Tab-separated table of C-alpha atoms in Angstrom:
chain	number	residue	atom	x	y	z
F	262	UNK	CA	131.924	137.293	83.622
F	263	UNK	CA	128.730	138.383	82.042
F	264	UNK	CA	127.781	140.224	78.548
F	265	UNK	CA	125.513	143.284	77.990
F	266	UNK	CA	123.951	142.790	75.141
F	267	UNK	CA	121.210	144.651	72.275
F	268	UNK	CA	119.642	142.297	72.888
F	269	UNK	CA	116.241	143.318	74.922
F	270	UNK	CA	114.571	140.949	77.593
F	271	UNK	CA	111.255	140.414	76.587
F	272	UNK	CA	108.784	140.453	79.665
F	273	UNK	CA	106.799	137.369	80.367
F	274	UNK	CA	103.718	136.122	82.178
F	275	UNK	CA	103.663	132.598	84.229
F	276	UNK	CA	99.775	131.454	83.200
F	277	UNK	CA	97.427	129.357	85.328
F	278	UNK	CA	96.893	125.981	83.380
F	279	UNK	CA	93.205	124.098	84.447
F	280	UNK	CA	91.794	120.980	84.060
F	281	UNK	CA	88.631	119.577	82.981
F	282	UNK	CA	87.659	118.023	85.929
F	283	UNK	CA	84.233	115.446	86.012
F	284	UNK	CA	82.244	114.666	88.734
F	285	UNK	CA	85.209	112.639	90.992
F	286	UNK	CA	87.924	116.077	90.997
F	287	UNK	CA	89.803	113.829	93.494
F	288	UNK	CA	89.841	110.627	91.276
F	289	UNK	CA	91.122	112.798	88.245
F	290	UNK	CA	93.591	114.521	89.533
F	291	UNK	CA	95.139	111.292	90.914
F	292	UNK	CA	94.976	110.048	87.480
F	293	UNK	CA	96.446	112.783	85.954
F	294	UNK	CA	99.386	112.854	88.445
F	295	UNK	CA	99.981	108.909	87.875
F	296	UNK	CA	99.621	109.798	83.751
F	297	UNK	CA	102.298	112.018	83.950
F	298	UNK	CA	104.621	109.852	86.071
F	299	UNK	CA	103.805	106.764	83.753
F	300	UNK	CA	105.446	108.677	80.819
F	301	UNK	CA	108.525	109.641	83.112
F	302	UNK	CA	108.595	106.223	84.123
F	303	UNK	CA	107.584	104.183	81.133
F	304	UNK	CA	110.583	106.412	79.630
F	305	UNK	CA	112.842	105.137	81.485
F	306	UNK	CA	112.642	101.397	81.919
F	307	UNK	CA	111.157	101.282	77.714
F	308	UNK	CA	113.238	103.583	75.923
F	309	UNK	CA	110.148	104.824	74.228
F	310	UNK	CA	108.875	108.200	74.453
F	311	UNK	CA	105.362	108.118	75.203
F	312	UNK	CA	102.333	110.420	75.045
F	313	UNK	CA	100.283	109.759	77.532
F	314	UNK	CA	96.950	111.173	78.861
F	315	UNK	CA	94.190	110.153	81.714
F	316	UNK	CA	90.891	110.557	81.096
F	317	UNK	CA	88.239	111.495	83.810
F	318	UNK	CA	87.060	108.404	86.228
F	319	UNK	CA	83.678	107.231	85.822
F	320	UNK	CA	81.900	105.532	88.493
F	321	UNK	CA	79.528	102.806	86.841
F	322	UNK	CA	77.978	99.219	88.017
F	323	UNK	CA	81.034	96.243	87.638
F	324	UNK	CA	78.998	93.866	85.797
F	325	UNK	CA	78.815	96.868	83.254
F	326	UNK	CA	82.420	96.581	82.841
F	327	UNK	CA	83.613	92.839	82.829
F	328	UNK	CA	81.266	92.843	80.087
F	329	UNK	CA	83.079	94.834	78.146
F	330	UNK	CA	86.745	92.963	78.869
F	331	UNK	CA	88.092	90.826	76.524
F	332	UNK	CA	90.698	87.980	76.796
F	333	UNK	CA	93.723	89.979	78.464
F	334	UNK	CA	96.509	90.453	81.141
F	335	UNK	CA	94.177	91.261	84.063
F	336	UNK	CA	96.151	92.083	86.888
F	337	UNK	CA	93.977	91.935	90.833
F	338	UNK	CA	94.588	93.106	94.035
F	339	UNK	CA	93.491	94.289	97.499
F	340	UNK	CA	93.087	97.724	98.772
F	341	UNK	CA	91.302	99.584	101.165
F	342	UNK	CA	88.858	97.628	103.712
F	343	UNK	CA	89.846	93.878	101.751
F	344	UNK	CA	88.493	94.982	99.128
F	345	UNK	CA	89.742	94.130	95.207
F	346	UNK	CA	89.611	95.539	92.243
F	347	UNK	CA	92.231	94.647	89.071
F	348	UNK	CA	94.134	96.893	86.501
F	349	UNK	CA	93.501	95.581	82.739
F	350	UNK	CA	96.209	96.250	80.530
F	351	UNK	CA	95.997	95.465	76.879
F	352	UNK	CA	98.419	93.214	74.864
F	353	UNK	CA	99.731	95.641	72.346
F	354	UNK	CA	101.132	97.990	75.590
F	355	UNK	CA	103.104	94.768	76.823
F	356	UNK	CA	104.130	93.762	73.328
F	357	UNK	CA	104.943	97.606	72.932
F	358	UNK	CA	106.806	96.738	76.353
F	359	UNK	CA	108.860	93.722	76.236
F	360	UNK	CA	109.380	93.348	72.150
F	361	UNK	CA	109.701	96.949	71.251
F	362	UNK	CA	106.553	96.248	68.585
F	363	UNK	CA	103.526	95.995	67.958
F	364	UNK	CA	101.941	92.570	66.768
F	365	UNK	CA	97.834	92.774	66.621
F	366	UNK	CA	97.457	88.703	66.797
F	367	UNK	CA	95.071	89.028	69.930
F	368	UNK	CA	94.723	85.112	69.673
F	369	UNK	CA	94.302	83.137	73.361
F	370	UNK	CA	97.103	81.038	72.862
F	371	UNK	CA	99.748	84.486	71.332
F	372	UNK	CA	98.478	85.404	74.400
F	373	UNK	CA	98.843	82.838	77.140
F	374	UNK	CA	102.657	82.148	75.257
F	375	UNK	CA	103.508	85.614	75.890
F	376	UNK	CA	102.342	85.457	79.685
F	377	UNK	CA	104.182	82.626	80.275
F	378	UNK	CA	107.661	83.453	78.408
F	379	UNK	CA	107.691	87.443	79.819
F	380	UNK	CA	106.226	86.298	83.367
F	381	UNK	CA	109.236	87.722	85.815
F	382	UNK	CA	109.603	90.201	82.905
F	383	UNK	CA	105.708	91.483	82.990
F	384	UNK	CA	105.537	91.317	86.539
F	385	UNK	CA	108.439	93.386	87.298
F	386	UNK	CA	106.183	96.326	85.118
F	387	UNK	CA	102.943	96.358	86.541
F	388	UNK	CA	104.736	96.622	89.931
F	389	UNK	CA	106.147	99.835	88.250
F	390	UNK	CA	103.073	100.852	87.140
F	391	UNK	CA	101.118	100.463	90.365
F	392	UNK	CA	103.731	101.623	92.459
F	393	UNK	CA	103.437	105.059	90.150
F	394	UNK	CA	99.827	105.069	91.116
F	395	UNK	CA	100.056	104.708	94.698
F	396	UNK	CA	102.165	107.695	94.769
F	397	UNK	CA	99.917	109.859	93.256
F	398	UNK	CA	98.479	109.987	95.702
F	399	UNK	CA	101.435	111.920	98.145
F	400	UNK	CA	99.876	114.694	100.714
F	401	UNK	CA	96.648	113.903	99.558
F	402	UNK	CA	95.772	110.330	101.368
F	403	UNK	CA	97.385	106.861	102.182
F	404	UNK	CA	96.416	103.842	98.974
F	405	UNK	CA	97.747	100.787	98.652
F	406	UNK	CA	97.181	98.220	95.885
F	407	UNK	CA	98.696	94.633	96.934
F	408	UNK	CA	98.891	92.564	93.709
F	409	UNK	CA	96.979	89.365	94.851
F	410	UNK	CA	97.452	86.760	91.367
F	411	UNK	CA	97.180	87.536	87.344
F	412	UNK	CA	94.167	85.657	84.893
F	413	UNK	CA	93.595	86.513	81.208
F	414	UNK	CA	90.137	85.234	81.498
F	415	UNK	CA	87.411	88.248	82.636
F	416	UNK	CA	84.579	85.962	84.761
F	417	UNK	CA	87.752	84.734	86.519
F	418	UNK	CA	88.214	88.664	88.110
F	419	UNK	CA	85.287	89.037	89.383
F	420	UNK	CA	86.371	90.931	92.306
F	421	UNK	CA	83.219	92.462	93.138
F	422	UNK	CA	79.042	91.692	92.937
F	423	UNK	CA	77.488	92.909	89.597
F	424	UNK	CA	75.369	95.152	90.998
F	425	UNK	CA	78.597	96.703	92.986
F	426	UNK	CA	79.714	99.773	91.997
F	427	UNK	CA	83.517	101.281	91.015
F	428	UNK	CA	85.284	104.159	89.912
F	429	UNK	CA	87.023	103.483	86.602
F	430	UNK	CA	89.634	105.190	85.297
F	431	UNK	CA	91.620	105.002	81.947
F	432	UNK	CA	95.357	106.127	80.836
F	433	UNK	CA	95.846	105.956	76.940
F	434	UNK	CA	99.515	105.908	75.772
F	435	UNK	CA	100.137	107.425	72.294
F	436	UNK	CA	103.824	106.917	69.883
F	437	UNK	CA	103.229	107.699	66.466
F	438	UNK	CA	100.203	105.898	64.754
F	439	UNK	CA	99.980	103.529	67.916
F	440	UNK	CA	97.714	103.598	70.931
F	441	UNK	CA	96.513	101.681	73.583
F	442	UNK	CA	95.033	101.516	76.572
F	443	UNK	CA	95.426	100.434	80.409
F	444	UNK	CA	92.520	100.935	82.681
F	445	UNK	CA	91.879	100.411	86.647
F	446	UNK	CA	89.033	99.545	88.511
F	447	UNK	CA	88.768	100.144	92.294
F	448	UNK	CA	85.373	99.775	94.310
F	449	UNK	CA	83.301	102.473	94.996
F	450	UNK	CA	83.020	101.281	98.213
F	451	UNK	CA	86.150	100.712	99.294
F	452	UNK	CA	87.455	104.985	98.621
F	453	UNK	CA	83.856	106.988	99.264
F	454	UNK	CA	85.025	107.210	103.148
F	455	UNK	CA	88.783	108.578	101.468
F	456	UNK	CA	87.210	111.588	99.245
F	457	UNK	CA	84.100	112.078	101.725
F	458	UNK	CA	87.570	113.344	103.852
F	459	UNK	CA	88.923	115.191	101.807
F	460	UNK	CA	85.836	117.317	100.151
F	461	UNK	CA	86.750	120.317	102.249
F	462	UNK	CA	90.592	120.781	101.017
F	463	UNK	CA	91.921	122.032	98.885
F	464	UNK	CA	94.053	120.265	96.488
F	465	UNK	CA	96.366	121.744	93.473
F	466	UNK	CA	96.158	119.875	90.322
């Protein structure tokens, strides 16, 4: 039964949200989609509502990226045209996801121990992250990442030649005073043909 009240109905308007994208608009849209999916997925997996946001995707030489990588879990995958890239995950994120707390001890032995003792749990989590990234391409293009191997030594992750270009996207995760990130490196040559086909298509952010 409906009841009438003296409270007036206030009219409202739907506002259009504007996204600030960088030079690679399609990639920025995909990473924003990924950030949204990750927020929902991580809440379901670890029971924490993280503030998840995506930075604009940049293009850089692979050598420059590899020089900035410290010892941390690096998940290497194959993608389009048998090219390879990697998912770079901050150890702090694994500490939070596996132990529910943050350990700021970055010693190599503790990292090796964590990887050995939690191998399957970490793998399941990474597979979930990769699956979410693939879903972020829905109705845009078919992009599949096939997990290949994992290492904690940057020089073993030389999946491209130093002078080759790559796309680098970063997802920031925050919870109170805690902040960490996930970085995804994808070969430029593998994606440029896909992006060219999308240049004249209308894609809603």
